[in-house]
Amino acid sequence: MNVVPYVIGILILLIVPLFLSTYWIGLVTRFLIFALFAMSYNIVFGYTGLLSLGHAAFFGTGGYVIALLHLHYNVNLFWISLPLGVLVPTFTAALFGLIALRVSGIYFLLVTFALGEMLYSLAWNVKWLNSRGMQGITGITLPDLAIPGFTMDRTWYYYLVWIFFITSCILLNRLVRSPFGTALVGIREDESRMKAVGYNTWLYKYLAFVISGAFAGIAGMLFSYYNYFVSPKHLGISTSFLPMVMAIMGGLGTFLGPVIGALVFIFVENFASIFFPQRWPLMLGGLFVVIIMFAREGIGVYLWRILKKVERRFGSIKS
Amino acid sequence: MRWFIINMLNGVSYGMVLFLIASGMSIVLGAMGITNLAHGAIYMVGAYVGWTIAVKWGATFGLGLLVGGLSAGLVGLVIERGLLRHLYKQPNEQVLLTFGFVYILSNLCLWVWGGYSKAPFTAGFLDSSFEMFDFAYPKARLSIILIGLLLGAGLWWLQDKTRLGAIVRAGMDDKETTMGLGINLEKAFAVLFFISSAIAGASGVIGAQLMGVDTELGMSVLLLGLIVIIVGGVGSIQGALLGGILIGVLDAFGRAVFPQFAMFIMYVTMIVVLIFRPTGLLGRKI
Amino acid sequence: MKKFMTLFLAIGLLVFPMGIGSMERAQAAEPIKIGALLDLTGPMAFLGPLLKSGIVKALEEANYTVAGRKIELIAEDTANDMNVCLEKSKKLVELDKVHIILGPLMGDAQMAIAPYLADKKVLASTFYAGTGELHTKFKNWLNYPTTLVGMTIPVGYYAAELGYKEIITLGGDYEGGRGFIQGIKLGFEAKGGKVIQQIWTPVGTTDFGPYLSSLKKADCLAYFVPAPPEQVRLLKQRKEFGIKIPVLGTILTGQLVDPILAELGDIAVGLQGQAVYVPTRKDPINEKWVAEMTKQFGHPPGDFESNSYAITKAVLAGLKATNGDDSFNKLWPAVLKVKINTPQGPLAFSPEGVAIVNGYIVEVKKKEGKYYFDIVRTYEKVVDPTLKKR
């Protein structure tokens, strides 16, 4: 396996904080978090073919766990928050998976959507889930790693997020290249055939759903630290939609597609909302439509094709 | 007793609007297998157009209803013919495409009609109340119930008694054979999508009597429609009607009894139905 | 493989030039930069331009200069979204290097960015009241015209003065709504009245039918609903259902602007309730301001223009007192000492940063086919008592 591109990529991401101001470091942090979110979504949607419209439920839950620990128990220790931040969304995904996987296709979509909205409604209405003075919970501080002499700041937080991102990339990559991952693709392509060959397709789908939810929860957890607050919106459709867009834009079912999609989205959003704040949603919608109609496999694959063409041209010059 | 009747009527009238929303979605979802997430946005367009005609230009409500429905139908037709048509077997792309239109249409409506939401409006002759028993009840709400029943009957007739309905049902079950029989399925689908969108637009104008018009309707109406479909079942008018009325009534009484958790009632109902009857109370198997 | 290359190269290419750009921008820091967080898109998009016009007017009057330094206004869209608001705040503070931020409008966005702004020592201000929580945890917020609770205490007082003994409150079920209703209750009970029923309507309620039908017997219904169309629906549905109980409204001039008042028509005549700013207030400063604003922006000004104008004037006065020093430690105490007369009325600040202004009770009247608001009672120097308790 050609390690060089990975190394270059890792190096670039590593030295980013050295050149850039805190604002841009923040933006790249945000990108990494959403790239993780989109990658998690890719597992359930891209690889397994399950169109879920409620993925933010797990993302938001991860964030809320951190927020609630902070609000009610004054816990800021990362080593306590982390396990909980992973376990609770996983548990939620396990529960929701049981309900949602009772149906398939269009119904699955509807159900995941409604479940996400239900959590949104809960988060909005239940007093215990809100700080005084707002809908949501504010005042979350950066995690405390309990390393003597070390204070967390936003630049170090970037590295923390980066570590999670890389680790998740490796883990998820292992997953999709394993027999489990191949089975998922098989289920996506032709479930009845997989069943005929003896696979317990429900179990595979369920596991994909739960794993997907777990990683979404991690992304959500990281997001709450970055944002200093959580809001019911992080559980609803407006957030669920983001990983969908990123994954599809970047290339569904390809491993790095979602990452590219996240990159494009975060940066385009940043600029568009500065220069055309009033028409940004219109541009976003237009962008989707264009991608769907003309670059259906996503920008990632599109770019790759262009690169291949360029390669061929150089190749022919060389020889 | 009075409390009961008022809330019952509130529930049924609201439920009728829900039915209208869901019926349009259900037709397209069940018969064509198309996930049209822009249904709420099309509802919104119809409502805005209806408002322009009935309120801004001061024409009759009926005209607003007609033009609102037709223009919405047109929007839907354009989306279907121009774009959706190429994505028949690709649910993922349909979702993204139609969802993209939610953003596009919402922002366009914001651009054209501005940010101020529009207050509820109705026909002149409906803008008063019926004196019944010992209270007054708005005529507009009663008319909603009536229109809902009429439209429901019309759609049921379309679904069960016309050639178009038969074609679509056949096409849904077995596309190849239907097409092999020389039936122009494409044309039927286009007509169907137009009808569904026109209903969405008309529902927008009808619903505007209760809810007014604003740019967030794209999402909020979509959510309502989906909940009703989950409860009532996809693919049948009866399902949409049952789901709509059920949710409407539960919502009305829920708000009257425990206002804070009213929204919850909808979700709980949805989950209960999902656990015991996943395809909805009257749904066909997908 | 190549995909990875593309990916990482892309990141590098996109991100690098921005870094350079940010370094350049850091050089030019001479003018005083004031950031504004406005709703330019989203459900409250119609308010953004109004708020901006108030700020712009105040800056124009000062010729965009104070104590010899130029002033630069940088307005950003919050899209009514807490996340976007936070991102924009970060941009304003870290890229544009502002020390003053006006807005945002929405309470939850305020709470969301509050820890960050406190950390970065930025002077912040609300546009239309904010929760008292802003002052218990943070010490850098100006709150205009007062806290949520402070705004509606006059309604409670007025209800008692009208002779009501028992009232029902109906409010939007979210922090803003709860704050406003609490004010009504406080004011009313302070004068010996009793709130016998409290109804909370979920945000986005389109149909008040179920709530109206569950009203108990009382002297009055005092309400707050978060948006103009909801207030219109409430009043219309009240008439449709033939409900006779008198009502006292809130945010009347803020929500029932001319086109909406016209839509309500005769139903509104005789409606009484709380208002922040009243365009018809008889006062030379106000009359001049109304005339100028109407000429410049094409329509008569309302609450939002008045609020942002007053805040900007206060900040400018503070900057004048510090001789152009916009650093937080100098500017904050200076603004707190400001005492000026605005079109809305006299303005001063409490030590926590809460503005002290008049509270008005108005009534809708009709003259020659036009609807307008008339002041029927003025409460001076309204203060929120709950701030002291915490």
Tab-separated table of C-alpha atoms in Angstrom, chain A residues 45 49-51 53 96 99-100 102-107 109-123 125-126 237-238 241-242 244-245 248-249 252 277-293 296-297, chain B residues 25 29-30 33-35 37 82-84 86-87 90-97 99-101 103-105 107-108 110-111 219 222-223 226-227 229-230 232-235 260-261 263-264 267-268 270-271 274-280 283-284 286:
chain	number	residue	atom	x	y	z
A	45	PHE	CA	-26.061	4.758	3.988
A	49	GLY	CA	-27.729	1.257	1.576
A	50	LEU	CA	-30.004	2.257	4.429
A	51	LEU	CA	-31.280	5.778	3.897
A	53	LEU	CA	-32.961	10.710	7.878
A	96	PHE	CA	-33.731	3.109	17.537
A	99	ILE	CA	-37.684	0.191	15.998
A	100	ALA	CA	-36.552	1.441	12.620
A	102	ARG	CA	-38.824	-3.299	11.560
A	103	VAL	CA	-39.502	-1.630	8.239
A	104	SER	CA	-37.503	-0.928	5.153
A	105	GLY	CA	-37.170	1.397	2.211
A	106	ILE	CA	-39.399	4.430	2.373
A	107	TYR	CA	-40.771	3.573	5.775
A	109	LEU	CA	-36.619	6.796	6.036
A	110	LEU	CA	-39.822	8.112	7.564
A	111	VAL	CA	-39.248	6.378	10.852
A	112	THR	CA	-35.677	7.513	11.300
A	113	PHE	CA	-36.808	11.037	10.496
A	114	ALA	CA	-39.586	10.975	13.033
A	115	LEU	CA	-37.400	9.422	15.738
A	116	GLY	CA	-34.883	12.196	15.291
A	117	GLU	CA	-37.609	14.824	15.513
A	118	MET	CA	-38.936	13.161	18.606
A	119	LEU	CA	-35.598	13.574	20.348
A	120	TYR	CA	-35.602	17.182	19.218
A	121	SER	CA	-38.979	17.684	20.805
A	122	LEU	CA	-37.823	15.995	24.021
A	123	ALA	CA	-34.717	18.125	24.214
A	125	ASN	CA	-39.445	20.492	26.325
A	126	VAL	CA	-37.884	18.592	29.172
A	237	ILE	CA	-33.498	17.098	10.550
A	238	SER	CA	-31.506	20.228	9.836
A	241	PHE	CA	-29.252	16.453	6.603
A	242	LEU	CA	-25.640	17.582	6.760
A	244	MET	CA	-26.202	13.116	3.971
A	245	VAL	CA	-25.265	16.038	1.814
A	248	ILE	CA	-23.491	12.183	-1.348
A	249	MET	CA	-21.612	15.224	-2.560
A	252	LEU	CA	-21.313	7.671	-1.572
A	277	PRO	CA	-25.941	35.579	3.405
A	278	GLN	CA	-29.393	36.034	2.071
A	279	ARG	CA	-29.106	33.710	-0.861
A	280	TRP	CA	-26.895	31.005	0.669
A	281	PRO	CA	-29.701	28.479	1.208
A	282	LEU	CA	-30.722	28.990	-2.391
A	283	MET	CA	-27.168	28.307	-3.543
A	284	LEU	CA	-26.988	25.228	-1.363
A	285	GLY	CA	-30.172	23.849	-2.824
A	286	GLY	CA	-28.968	24.667	-6.304
A	287	LEU	CA	-25.648	22.981	-5.636
A	288	PHE	CA	-27.417	19.814	-4.539
A	289	VAL	CA	-29.552	19.719	-7.586
A	290	VAL	CA	-26.587	20.210	-9.891
A	291	ILE	CA	-24.581	17.484	-8.190
A	292	ILE	CA	-27.449	15.073	-8.316
A	293	MET	CA	-28.099	15.661	-11.932
A	296	ARG	CA	-24.110	11.811	-9.348
A	297	GLU	CA	-21.309	9.853	-7.912
B	25	MET	CA	-47.494	12.580	-0.450
B	29	LEU	CA	-44.862	7.650	-2.428
B	30	GLY	CA	-47.100	4.654	-2.715
B	33	GLY	CA	-42.294	4.926	-5.206
B	34	ILE	CA	-40.937	8.459	-5.281
B	35	THR	CA	-39.806	10.087	-2.089
B	37	LEU	CA	-39.472	15.575	0.363
B	82	GLY	CA	-37.161	18.155	-15.765
B	83	LEU	CA	-35.273	16.362	-13.067
B	84	LEU	CA	-36.981	13.653	-11.091
B	86	HIS	CA	-34.281	10.684	-14.630
B	87	LEU	CA	-34.026	9.254	-11.154
B	90	GLN	CA	-32.644	5.907	-7.314
B	91	PRO	CA	-34.247	6.738	-3.992
B	92	ASN	CA	-31.075	8.320	-2.610
B	93	GLU	CA	-30.875	10.814	-5.390
B	94	GLN	CA	-34.573	11.525	-5.179
B	95	VAL	CA	-34.231	12.372	-1.533
B	96	LEU	CA	-31.344	14.699	-2.097
B	97	LEU	CA	-32.906	16.334	-5.097
B	99	PHE	CA	-34.656	18.061	-0.289
B	100	GLY	CA	-32.529	20.492	-2.225
B	101	PHE	CA	-35.759	21.936	-3.521
B	103	TYR	CA	-34.061	24.933	0.452
B	104	ILE	CA	-34.487	26.417	-3.005
B	105	LEU	CA	-38.228	26.939	-2.751
B	107	ASN	CA	-35.478	30.782	-0.114
B	108	LEU	CA	-37.324	31.785	-3.292
B	110	LEU	CA	-38.496	34.420	1.147
B	111	TRP	CA	-37.137	36.446	-1.742
B	219	MET	CA	-40.076	21.551	6.747
B	222	LEU	CA	-43.150	17.696	5.614
B	223	LEU	CA	-42.754	16.403	9.135
B	226	LEU	CA	-44.592	11.950	7.267
B	227	ILE	CA	-46.003	11.294	10.709
B	229	ILE	CA	-48.254	8.543	6.668
B	230	ILE	CA	-46.416	6.423	9.174
B	232	GLY	CA	-52.086	5.792	8.515
B	233	GLY	CA	-50.062	3.863	6.017
B	234	VAL	CA	-48.671	4.629	2.623
B	235	GLY	CA	-50.467	4.161	-0.627
B	260	GLN	CA	-46.561	21.245	26.884
B	261	PHE	CA	-46.388	17.734	25.646
B	263	MET	CA	-46.240	17.429	20.156
B	264	PHE	CA	-45.288	14.289	21.952
B	267	TYR	CA	-44.586	10.931	18.295
B	268	VAL	CA	-45.867	8.437	20.812
B	270	MET	CA	-46.213	7.024	15.726
B	271	ILE	CA	-44.003	4.765	17.783
B	274	LEU	CA	-44.568	1.296	14.427
B	275	ILE	CA	-44.219	-1.319	17.079
B	276	PHE	CA	-47.511	-3.034	16.501
B	277	ARG	CA	-48.158	-2.356	12.833
B	278	PRO	CA	-45.059	-1.126	11.068
B	279	THR	CA	-46.641	-0.471	7.714
B	280	GLY	CA	-49.230	1.819	9.202
B	283	GLY	CA	-50.938	0.584	4.676
B	284	ARG	CA	-50.048	-1.713	1.871
B	286	ILE	CA	-43.938	-2.006	0.633
